[in-house]
Amino acid sequence: MKILKFGGTSVANAQHIKQVQNIVKNLDENNIVVVVSALGGITDLLLKTVDLASNQDESYKDSLREIEDRHIKTIKELIPIQLQSAILSKVKSELNTLETLAEGAFLIAEKTPQLTDKIVSFGELLSSFIISEFFISTGMNAAFKDSRELIKTDDTYGKAVVNFESTNTNCKAYFSNTKNKITVIPGFISSSAKGNHTTLGRGGSDYSAAVVASAIDAEELQIWTDVSGMYTANPRIVKQAKAIPQISYEEAMELSHFGAKVLYPPTIQPVLSKNIPILIKNTFAPEEAGTLIAKNENVLGKSVRGISNVEHITLLSLEGPGMIGIPGISKRFFEVLSQAGISVVLITQASSEHSICVGISDNDAIIAESLVNAAFEYEIATQKIKPVLVETGLAIIALVGDNMKSHQGLSGKMFSALGKNNVNIRAIAQGASERNISAVIKNDDVKKALNTLHEEFFEENIKQLNLFVMGVGNVGSRFIKQIQKQKKYLKTNLKLNPRVIGLSNSRTMIFEEGGIPLEHWEELLAKGEKADRTKFYENVLKYNYRNSIFVDNTASEIVANDYSDYLKRSISVVTCNKIACSSDYKKYRDLKDLSREYNSPFLFETNVGAGLPIIDTLKHLIASGDKINKIQAVLSGSLNFVFNNFNDKTTFHDIVKRAQEEGYTEPDPKIDLSGIDVMRKILILARESGYVLNIEDIKNKSFLPEESLAATNNEDFYASLTAHEKSFQNLYKKAVSSESKLKYVAEFENGKASVGLELIPKGHDFYNLEGSDNIVLFYTERYPNQPLIIKGAGAGADVTASGIFADIIRIGNF
């Protein structure tokens, strides 16, 4: 015999009930027990009805009408019209009784647990009767049986305790004699030995099915719901979660205890001793395999089987010197909570016995605080124990798996992954069975934590990188194009999955929880909301994604000032904006320290040499113990382009204009031509070499006339270049006459730095530097005479974008 339980969503309406009928019909079994919940939402309506009535709110009648309408409509859609009369009569009679009970609660302005159980039981009674009559009307050999006649309990209302001896006797007697192929019974409801209505707790329909399955030694218990089994994590929170094909009873109990709502936790106990397998299936996708819950020895697989969570948790912490070595403190603490009916879901205690901490539901927090403080009133008054500390707004996350005890390092892996993503752990507990590792975190961090852990333990090491990009000009737009082009390659070869969650230019910004479709990002951004830096940052925090990276493609000092805020929240920063790293040394140092403290990478490879690995190479030299003695470099792709193309047949104005139009200069070309940009770059290299230096310490031998340096806008700047064309031509003639080339050179030696235009003779490493290329010569203790040379394209939107992309890949590989 098989027991099939169908939940509220499975029997929410006539259409769903027809699907249930198909499932039952296709089983082709001789003996089937179908346990059903109330129509979806009806239990909540019944509880609302009794609450309103007991508060003498006449709107309880509206709830009653809604309950009646739902059931009448379901009958009319399921049952042929010629068979409806008797069924409608029976249902209306039951509804009249319900109305009388609700009216009684209204008149006496009171509800009791016993009355509540009576009222709430109508949901399952009505749904099971209607479904059984529907089965009969379609020619199925079915009958209705009231489970109150089968399942006997004590007189505890709301969550009654089953009397298994009498229940087993009743079930065996009935099902051994029934002639019907299909028996439909209501879940959730039962009765006491005195005949009073009782219920088995919310979710009790699962438990009803398990109790009957155990009583009659069923072949299998099937739980039909709206998901395809137990998942590796909550699929509503973790999109990559997968159904677990097979799991042990113990693992299933742990997962359901820690919030896996697909199964009511007490369900497993009655079938466990009988080794009756539980199969969880999806009513709306019956062809999917679902999850089989069976004996431990039949279950093979990963060390971690699933990740679960319980939200709305409060931590109660009792601590003080008066607890050390004093027997009975823990007993008194738990006794107070137990007597108040407060369930403890997590316990952790310091080995010093100085403190004990428990997790309870938020709903119990106020009464628990009052009771515990009252119980330890004397100790608190004498300062032996502090008043109980109450922390709300928390959640529990748990790794679950039978094989966890035989795998070392799981807890380290778990907490390392959470720590990297700024998920603070408030308390930790590990059961003696080593079947779960639990941690208490903020409710706000649940989504991030679950996704982080799922990625760590279940996703074949594919790491999702969540990008928030500010600036979509020349560099930013090419960066997005590169991500779009390389996405498949990164996922396949590097196990990285970058997605752009937020995007902003100076006018508008957009956010998309699942990632912005990069195929038409420009259209979406054009229709976005007004750009707002503060709101952009707040949205990054609100999404609270793991592996979040803020990407700055601007040249804005205001944006650079925000880096510290991101780093403090463990959000990595990648930037081509040189302002932060070339500002006051203390600010640069603070950003580096924040990056280290909060484990949030701060990468700026493109600050020097665009896509060239200059800073990365320098970091490796320093990290490996080398020391920088001298740096010589041509660091401005813009100036190299300008002087490589400038001659007596062109004007300096036209060459600079061309450089700007082709994207080699900043929007303000004076930044490049004044030497400020090169000063910033050599300053960054000096600092990364371990030297304390500020921009005012760098000597700038500018070749620009004073009028050009004084220009406040591009129009005046270009006009000044035209006015001083003769002086630029003189520079060119001087280079030609000495068989040299003009190069703008940066140099750092003995703690001092300088930049300026120099004549480079033939044979020098800089002489044949073409186009917009950069070159850096590192003279170190290991490279004292023949320098380490890095050379290549040092300007242009494409190579800069590729440098930003490379930094993001570096973060992904951390």
PDB file of N, CA, C and O in Angstrom, residues 281-344:
ATOM      1  N   LYS A 281       7.658  14.517  -4.450  1.00  0.00           N
ATOM      2  CA  LYS A 281       7.407  14.728  -5.885  1.00  0.00           C
ATOM      3  C   LYS A 281       6.687  16.056  -6.115  1.00  0.00           C
ATOM      4  O   LYS A 281       6.061  16.618  -5.218  1.00  0.00           O
ATOM      5  N   ASN A 282       6.754  16.502  -7.359  1.00  0.00           N
ATOM      6  CA  ASN A 282       6.121  17.754  -7.768  1.00  0.00           C
ATOM      7  C   ASN A 282       4.801  17.469  -8.477  1.00  0.00           C
ATOM      8  O   ASN A 282       4.783  16.848  -9.543  1.00  0.00           O
ATOM      9  N   THR A 283       3.719  17.929  -7.894  1.00  0.00           N
ATOM     10  CA  THR A 283       2.388  17.710  -8.485  1.00  0.00           C
ATOM     11  C   THR A 283       2.314  18.271  -9.899  1.00  0.00           C
ATOM     12  O   THR A 283       1.616  17.721 -10.756  1.00  0.00           O
ATOM     13  N   PHE A 284       3.031  19.343 -10.143  1.00  0.00           N
ATOM     14  CA  PHE A 284       2.916  20.040 -11.428  1.00  0.00           C
ATOM     15  C   PHE A 284       4.013  19.635 -12.421  1.00  0.00           C
ATOM     16  O   PHE A 284       4.066  20.144 -13.523  1.00  0.00           O
ATOM     17  N   ALA A 285       4.877  18.735 -11.986  1.00  0.00           N
ATOM     18  CA  ALA A 285       5.886  18.154 -12.881  1.00  0.00           C
ATOM     19  C   ALA A 285       6.112  16.715 -12.445  1.00  0.00           C
ATOM     20  O   ALA A 285       7.190  16.335 -11.995  1.00  0.00           O
ATOM     21  N   PRO A 286       5.077  15.880 -12.553  1.00  0.00           N
ATOM     22  CA  PRO A 286       5.158  14.511 -12.013  1.00  0.00           C
ATOM     23  C   PRO A 286       6.202  13.647 -12.701  1.00  0.00           C
ATOM     24  O   PRO A 286       6.628  12.631 -12.144  1.00  0.00           O
ATOM     25  N   GLU A 287       6.624  14.046 -13.893  1.00  0.00           N
ATOM     26  CA  GLU A 287       7.627  13.267 -14.608  1.00  0.00           C
ATOM     27  C   GLU A 287       9.030  13.421 -14.016  1.00  0.00           C
ATOM     28  O   GLU A 287       9.920  12.601 -14.256  1.00  0.00           O
ATOM     29  N   GLU A 288       9.241  14.469 -13.204  1.00  0.00           N
ATOM     30  CA  GLU A 288      10.556  14.687 -12.602  1.00  0.00           C
ATOM     31  C   GLU A 288      10.781  13.716 -11.445  1.00  0.00           C
ATOM     32  O   GLU A 288       9.848  13.347 -10.733  1.00  0.00           O
ATOM     33  N   ALA A 289      12.037  13.328 -11.259  1.00  0.00           N
ATOM     34  CA  ALA A 289      12.357  12.234 -10.334  1.00  0.00           C
ATOM     35  C   ALA A 289      12.032  12.547  -8.885  1.00  0.00           C
ATOM     36  O   ALA A 289      11.624  11.668  -8.127  1.00  0.00           O
ATOM     37  N   GLY A 290      12.213  13.782  -8.458  1.00  0.00           N
ATOM     38  CA  GLY A 290      11.981  14.137  -7.068  1.00  0.00           C
ATOM     39  C   GLY A 290      13.131  13.676  -6.177  1.00  0.00           C
ATOM     40  O   GLY A 290      14.232  13.385  -6.638  1.00  0.00           O
ATOM     41  N   THR A 291      12.868  13.598  -4.878  1.00  0.00           N
ATOM     42  CA  THR A 291      13.882  13.191  -3.895  1.00  0.00           C
ATOM     43  C   THR A 291      13.402  11.973  -3.127  1.00  0.00           C
ATOM     44  O   THR A 291      12.293  11.968  -2.591  1.00  0.00           O
ATOM     45  N   LEU A 292      14.262  10.956  -3.051  1.00  0.00           N
ATOM     46  CA  LEU A 292      13.958   9.754  -2.272  1.00  0.00           C
ATOM     47  C   LEU A 292      14.691   9.848  -0.939  1.00  0.00           C
ATOM     48  O   LEU A 292      15.902  10.007  -0.890  1.00  0.00           O
ATOM     49  N   ILE A 293      13.925   9.731   0.140  1.00  0.00           N
ATOM     50  CA  ILE A 293      14.499   9.725   1.485  1.00  0.00           C
ATOM     51  C   ILE A 293      14.505   8.277   1.964  1.00  0.00           C
ATOM     52  O   ILE A 293      13.448   7.641   2.052  1.00  0.00           O
ATOM     53  N   ALA A 294      15.718   7.776   2.233  1.00  0.00           N
ATOM     54  CA  ALA A 294      15.841   6.356   2.552  1.00  0.00           C
ATOM     55  C   ALA A 294      16.902   6.143   3.627  1.00  0.00           C
ATOM     56  O   ALA A 294      17.442   7.088   4.181  1.00  0.00           O
ATOM     57  N   LYS A 295      17.196   4.865   3.909  1.00  0.00           N
ATOM     58  CA  LYS A 295      18.201   4.538   4.925  1.00  0.00           C
ATOM     59  C   LYS A 295      19.561   5.072   4.536  1.00  0.00           C
ATOM     60  O   LYS A 295      19.911   5.145   3.360  1.00  0.00           O
ATOM     61  N   ASN A 296      20.365   5.375   5.535  1.00  0.00           N
ATOM     62  CA  ASN A 296      21.675   5.981   5.333  1.00  0.00           C
ATOM     63  C   ASN A 296      22.590   5.154   4.438  1.00  0.00           C
ATOM     64  O   ASN A 296      23.278   5.682   3.577  1.00  0.00           O
ATOM     65  N   GLU A 297      22.578   3.812   4.605  1.00  0.00           N
ATOM     66  CA  GLU A 297      23.533   2.994   3.858  1.00  0.00           C
ATOM     67  C   GLU A 297      23.251   2.974   2.361  1.00  0.00           C
ATOM     68  O   GLU A 297      24.103   2.587   1.569  1.00  0.00           O
ATOM     69  N   ASN A 298      22.070   3.421   1.963  1.00  0.00           N
ATOM     70  CA  ASN A 298      21.748   3.462   0.542  1.00  0.00           C
ATOM     71  C   ASN A 298      22.109   4.796  -0.097  1.00  0.00           C
ATOM     72  O   ASN A 298      21.895   4.999  -1.278  1.00  0.00           O
ATOM     73  N   VAL A 299      22.614   5.720   0.716  1.00  0.00           N
ATOM     74  CA  VAL A 299      22.837   7.073   0.226  1.00  0.00           C
ATOM     75  C   VAL A 299      24.322   7.335   0.043  1.00  0.00           C
ATOM     76  O   VAL A 299      25.108   7.210   0.968  1.00  0.00           O
ATOM     77  N   LEU A 300      24.696   7.634  -1.176  1.00  0.00           N
ATOM     78  CA  LEU A 300      26.081   7.999  -1.481  1.00  0.00           C
ATOM     79  C   LEU A 300      26.082   9.435  -2.000  1.00  0.00           C
ATOM     80  O   LEU A 300      25.089   9.951  -2.458  1.00  0.00           O
ATOM     81  N   GLY A 301      27.235  10.071  -1.945  1.00  0.00           N
ATOM     82  CA  GLY A 301      27.297  11.413  -2.522  1.00  0.00           C
ATOM     83  C   GLY A 301      28.272  12.318  -1.828  1.00  0.00           C
ATOM     84  O   GLY A 301      29.194  11.874  -1.139  1.00  0.00           O
ATOM     85  N   LYS A 302      28.064  13.603  -1.997  1.00  0.00           N
ATOM     86  CA  LYS A 302      28.989  14.598  -1.469  1.00  0.00           C
ATOM     87  C   LYS A 302      28.922  14.667   0.046  1.00  0.00           C
ATOM     88  O   LYS A 302      27.972  14.224   0.671  1.00  0.00           O
ATOM     89  N   SER A 303      29.968  15.273   0.602  1.00  0.00           N
ATOM     90  CA  SER A 303      30.002  15.436   2.054  1.00  0.00           C
ATOM     91  C   SER A 303      28.874  16.347   2.513  1.00  0.00           C
ATOM     92  O   SER A 303      28.239  16.102   3.534  1.00  0.00           O
ATOM     93  N   VAL A 304      28.611  17.407   1.765  1.00  0.00           N
ATOM     94  CA  VAL A 304      27.511  18.319   2.083  1.00  0.00           C
ATOM     95  C   VAL A 304      26.357  18.004   1.153  1.00  0.00           C
ATOM     96  O   VAL A 304      26.498  18.035  -0.068  1.00  0.00           O
ATOM     97  N   ARG A 305      25.206  17.709   1.744  1.00  0.00           N
ATOM     98  CA  ARG A 305      24.043  17.340   0.926  1.00  0.00           C
ATOM     99  C   ARG A 305      23.141  18.524   0.641  1.00  0.00           C
ATOM    100  O   ARG A 305      22.440  18.559  -0.364  1.00  0.00           O
ATOM    101  N   GLY A 306      23.121  19.472   1.557  1.00  0.00           N
ATOM    102  CA  GLY A 306      22.243  20.617   1.362  1.00  0.00           C
ATOM    103  C   GLY A 306      22.585  21.758   2.303  1.00  0.00           C
ATOM    104  O   GLY A 306      23.325  21.592   3.271  1.00  0.00           O
ATOM    105  N   ILE A 307      22.058  22.913   1.975  1.00  0.00           N
ATOM    106  CA  ILE A 307      22.236  24.109   2.801  1.00  0.00           C
ATOM    107  C   ILE A 307      20.842  24.644   3.096  1.00  0.00           C
ATOM    108  O   ILE A 307      20.020  24.801   2.188  1.00  0.00           O
ATOM    109  N   SER A 308      20.567  24.889   4.366  1.00  0.00           N
ATOM    110  CA  SER A 308      19.233  25.344   4.732  1.00  0.00           C
ATOM    111  C   SER A 308      19.322  26.567   5.624  1.00  0.00           C
ATOM    112  O   SER A 308      20.408  26.962   6.065  1.00  0.00           O
ATOM    113  N   ASN A 309      18.186  27.162   5.873  1.00  0.00           N
ATOM    114  CA  ASN A 309      18.184  28.380   6.698  1.00  0.00           C
ATOM    115  C   ASN A 309      16.860  28.549   7.428  1.00  0.00           C
ATOM    116  O   ASN A 309      15.816  28.085   6.966  1.00  0.00           O
ATOM    117  N   VAL A 310      16.932  29.173   8.573  1.00  0.00           N
ATOM    118  CA  VAL A 310      15.752  29.558   9.343  1.00  0.00           C
ATOM    119  C   VAL A 310      15.877  31.056   9.614  1.00  0.00           C
ATOM    120  O   VAL A 310      16.864  31.507  10.194  1.00  0.00           O
ATOM    121  N   GLU A 311      14.892  31.815   9.172  1.00  0.00           N
ATOM    122  CA  GLU A 311      14.928  33.262   9.374  1.00  0.00           C
ATOM    123  C   GLU A 311      14.154  33.654  10.634  1.00  0.00           C
ATOM    124  O   GLU A 311      13.514  32.829  11.269  1.00  0.00           O
ATOM    125  N   HIS A 312      14.234  34.923  10.977  1.00  0.00           N
ATOM    126  CA  HIS A 312      13.510  35.496  12.116  1.00  0.00           C
ATOM    127  C   HIS A 312      13.878  34.807  13.431  1.00  0.00           C
ATOM    128  O   HIS A 312      13.036  34.315  14.167  1.00  0.00           O
ATOM    129  N   ILE A 313      15.172  34.795  13.680  1.00  0.00           N
ATOM    130  CA  ILE A 313      15.724  34.175  14.889  1.00  0.00           C
ATOM    131  C   ILE A 313      16.208  35.264  15.850  1.00  0.00           C
ATOM    132  O   ILE A 313      16.759  36.283  15.432  1.00  0.00           O
ATOM    133  N   THR A 314      15.989  35.029  17.131  1.00  0.00           N
ATOM    134  CA  THR A 314      16.517  35.901  18.189  1.00  0.00           C
ATOM    135  C   THR A 314      17.530  35.108  19.003  1.00  0.00           C
ATOM    136  O   THR A 314      17.291  33.938  19.325  1.00  0.00           O
ATOM    137  N   LEU A 315      18.646  35.737  19.331  1.00  0.00           N
ATOM    138  CA  LEU A 315      19.630  35.118  20.204  1.00  0.00           C
ATOM    139  C   LEU A 315      19.449  35.633  21.626  1.00  0.00           C
ATOM    140  O   LEU A 315      19.364  36.846  21.842  1.00  0.00           O
ATOM    141  N   LEU A 316      19.366  34.723  22.565  1.00  0.00           N
ATOM    142  CA  LEU A 316      19.371  35.081  23.980  1.00  0.00           C
ATOM    143  C   LEU A 316      20.719  34.663  24.554  1.00  0.00           C
ATOM    144  O   LEU A 316      21.091  33.489  24.473  1.00  0.00           O
ATOM    145  N   SER A 317      21.437  35.615  25.129  1.00  0.00           N
ATOM    146  CA  SER A 317      22.754  35.309  25.695  1.00  0.00           C
ATOM    147  C   SER A 317      22.751  35.607  27.188  1.00  0.00           C
ATOM    148  O   SER A 317      22.428  36.724  27.608  1.00  0.00           O
ATOM    149  N   LEU A 318      23.096  34.596  27.944  1.00  0.00           N
ATOM    150  CA  LEU A 318      23.200  34.737  29.399  1.00  0.00           C
ATOM    151  C   LEU A 318      24.672  34.593  29.762  1.00  0.00           C
ATOM    152  O   LEU A 318      25.305  33.597  29.410  1.00  0.00           O
ATOM    153  N   GLU A 319      25.227  35.592  30.416  1.00  0.00           N
ATOM    154  CA  GLU A 319      26.638  35.513  30.757  1.00  0.00           C
ATOM    155  C   GLU A 319      26.932  36.237  32.063  1.00  0.00           C
ATOM    156  O   GLU A 319      26.151  37.078  32.520  1.00  0.00           O
ATOM    157  N   GLY A 320      28.078  35.884  32.637  1.00  0.00           N
ATOM    158  CA  GLY A 320      28.493  36.520  33.877  1.00  0.00           C
ATOM    159  C   GLY A 320      29.415  35.625  34.668  1.00  0.00           C
ATOM    160  O   GLY A 320      29.394  34.392  34.510  1.00  0.00           O
ATOM    161  N   PRO A 321      30.217  36.208  35.535  1.00  0.00           N
ATOM    162  CA  PRO A 321      31.174  35.409  36.322  1.00  0.00           C
ATOM    163  C   PRO A 321      30.490  34.426  37.267  1.00  0.00           C
ATOM    164  O   PRO A 321      31.074  33.410  37.639  1.00  0.00           O
ATOM    165  N   GLY A 322      29.248  34.710  37.636  1.00  0.00           N
ATOM    166  CA  GLY A 322      28.524  33.829  38.552  1.00  0.00           C
ATOM    167  C   GLY A 322      28.094  32.524  37.927  1.00  0.00           C
ATOM    168  O   GLY A 322      27.542  31.657  38.611  1.00  0.00           O
ATOM    169  N   MET A 323      28.334  32.329  36.622  1.00  0.00           N
ATOM    170  CA  MET A 323      27.949  31.082  35.958  1.00  0.00           C
ATOM    171  C   MET A 323      29.064  30.041  36.005  1.00  0.00           C
ATOM    172  O   MET A 323      28.819  28.849  35.840  1.00  0.00           O
ATOM    173  N   ILE A 324      30.299  30.515  36.220  1.00  0.00           N
ATOM    174  CA  ILE A 324      31.454  29.626  36.123  1.00  0.00           C
ATOM    175  C   ILE A 324      31.461  28.624  37.272  1.00  0.00           C
ATOM    176  O   ILE A 324      31.488  28.998  38.452  1.00  0.00           O
ATOM    177  N   GLY A 325      31.425  27.352  36.915  1.00  0.00           N
ATOM    178  CA  GLY A 325      31.516  26.285  37.910  1.00  0.00           C
ATOM    179  C   GLY A 325      30.282  26.109  38.766  1.00  0.00           C
ATOM    180  O   GLY A 325      30.293  25.324  39.721  1.00  0.00           O
ATOM    181  N   ILE A 326      29.212  26.810  38.482  1.00  0.00           N
ATOM    182  CA  ILE A 326      27.978  26.699  39.282  1.00  0.00           C
ATOM    183  C   ILE A 326      27.021  25.740  38.586  1.00  0.00           C
ATOM    184  O   ILE A 326      26.540  26.018  37.484  1.00  0.00           O
ATOM    185  N   PRO A 327      26.726  24.600  39.179  1.00  0.00           N
ATOM    186  CA  PRO A 327      25.807  23.643  38.548  1.00  0.00           C
ATOM    187  C   PRO A 327      24.371  24.164  38.554  1.00  0.00           C
ATOM    188  O   PRO A 327      23.976  24.921  39.428  1.00  0.00           O
ATOM    189  N   GLY A 328      23.608  23.756  37.546  1.00  0.00           N
ATOM    190  CA  GLY A 328      22.181  24.067  37.521  1.00  0.00           C
ATOM    191  C   GLY A 328      21.798  25.328  36.766  1.00  0.00           C
ATOM    192  O   GLY A 328      20.612  25.579  36.546  1.00  0.00           O
ATOM    193  N   ILE A 329      22.789  26.143  36.361  1.00  0.00           N
ATOM    194  CA  ILE A 329      22.456  27.383  35.635  1.00  0.00           C
ATOM    195  C   ILE A 329      21.770  27.060  34.316  1.00  0.00           C
ATOM    196  O   ILE A 329      20.714  27.612  33.985  1.00  0.00           O
ATOM    197  N   SER A 330      22.379  26.152  33.562  1.00  0.00           N
ATOM    198  CA  SER A 330      21.800  25.787  32.265  1.00  0.00           C
ATOM    199  C   SER A 330      20.420  25.177  32.447  1.00  0.00           C
ATOM    200  O   SER A 330      19.486  25.468  31.684  1.00  0.00           O
ATOM    201  N   LYS A 331      20.271  24.328  33.473  1.00  0.00           N
ATOM    202  CA  LYS A 331      18.978  23.691  33.739  1.00  0.00           C
ATOM    203  C   LYS A 331      17.905  24.747  33.970  1.00  0.00           C
ATOM    204  O   LYS A 331      16.808  24.679  33.401  1.00  0.00           O
ATOM    205  N   ARG A 332      18.209  25.707  34.800  1.00  0.00           N
ATOM    206  CA  ARG A 332      17.225  26.757  35.107  1.00  0.00           C
ATOM    207  C   ARG A 332      16.888  27.563  33.850  1.00  0.00           C
ATOM    208  O   ARG A 332      15.726  27.921  33.615  1.00  0.00           O
ATOM    209  N   PHE A 333      17.917  27.864  33.067  1.00  0.00           N
ATOM    210  CA  PHE A 333      17.735  28.650  31.844  1.00  0.00           C
ATOM    211  C   PHE A 333      16.760  27.943  30.896  1.00  0.00           C
ATOM    212  O   PHE A 333      15.766  28.513  30.430  1.00  0.00           O
ATOM    213  N   PHE A 334      17.047  26.654  30.611  1.00  0.00           N
ATOM    214  CA  PHE A 334      16.210  25.918  29.674  1.00  0.00           C
ATOM    215  C   PHE A 334      14.837  25.595  30.255  1.00  0.00           C
ATOM    216  O   PHE A 334      13.841  25.514  29.530  1.00  0.00           O
ATOM    217  N   GLU A 335      14.785  25.410  31.555  1.00  0.00           N
ATOM    218  CA  GLU A 335      13.511  25.092  32.213  1.00  0.00           C
ATOM    219  C   GLU A 335      12.529  26.251  32.058  1.00  0.00           C
ATOM    220  O   GLU A 335      11.344  26.042  31.784  1.00  0.00           O
ATOM    221  N   VAL A 336      13.025  27.465  32.232  1.00  0.00           N
ATOM    222  CA  VAL A 336      12.177  28.658  32.079  1.00  0.00           C
ATOM    223  C   VAL A 336      11.584  28.717  30.677  1.00  0.00           C
ATOM    224  O   VAL A 336      10.381  28.958  30.489  1.00  0.00           O
ATOM    225  N   LEU A 337      12.422  28.466  29.671  1.00  0.00           N
ATOM    226  CA  LEU A 337      11.949  28.518  28.283  1.00  0.00           C
ATOM    227  C   LEU A 337      10.983  27.377  27.999  1.00  0.00           C
ATOM    228  O   LEU A 337       9.948  27.566  27.353  1.00  0.00           O
ATOM    229  N   SER A 338      11.306  26.185  28.510  1.00  0.00           N
ATOM    230  CA  SER A 338      10.458  25.021  28.264  1.00  0.00           C
ATOM    231  C   SER A 338       9.064  25.200  28.865  1.00  0.00           C
ATOM    232  O   SER A 338       8.049  24.891  28.226  1.00  0.00           O
ATOM    233  N   GLN A 339       9.006  25.698  30.094  1.00  0.00           N
ATOM    234  CA  GLN A 339       7.711  25.872  30.764  1.00  0.00           C
ATOM    235  C   GLN A 339       6.827  26.883  30.050  1.00  0.00           C
ATOM    236  O   GLN A 339       5.602  26.836  30.154  1.00  0.00           O
ATOM    237  N   ALA A 340       7.461  27.787  29.317  1.00  0.00           N
ATOM    238  CA  ALA A 340       6.686  28.775  28.561  1.00  0.00           C
ATOM    239  C   ALA A 340       6.366  28.293  27.151  1.00  0.00           C
ATOM    240  O   ALA A 340       5.787  29.033  26.353  1.00  0.00           O
ATOM    241  N   GLY A 341       6.761  27.050  26.842  1.00  0.00           N
ATOM    242  CA  GLY A 341       6.486  26.493  25.516  1.00  0.00           C
ATOM    243  C   GLY A 341       7.338  27.120  24.422  1.00  0.00           C
ATOM    244  O   GLY A 341       6.950  27.132  23.254  1.00  0.00           O
ATOM    245  N   ILE A 342       8.512  27.642  24.799  1.00  0.00           N
ATOM    246  CA  ILE A 342       9.401  28.295  23.828  1.00  0.00           C
ATOM    247  C   ILE A 342      10.415  27.280  23.325  1.00  0.00           C
ATOM    248  O   ILE A 342      11.178  26.696  24.097  1.00  0.00           O
ATOM    249  N   SER A 343      10.415  27.061  22.024  1.00  0.00           N
ATOM    250  CA  SER A 343      11.306  26.075  21.422  1.00  0.00           C
ATOM    251  C   SER A 343      12.681  26.686  21.166  1.00  0.00           C
ATOM    252  O   SER A 343      12.796  27.794  20.653  1.00  0.00           O
ATOM    253  N   VAL A 344      13.713  25.943  21.538  1.00  0.00           N
ATOM    254  CA  VAL A 344      15.100  26.374  21.310  1.00  0.00           C
ATOM    255  C   VAL A 344      15.611  25.676  20.050  1.00  0.00           C
ATOM    256  O   VAL A 344      15.600  24.448  19.962  1.00  0.00           O
TER     257      VAL A 344
END
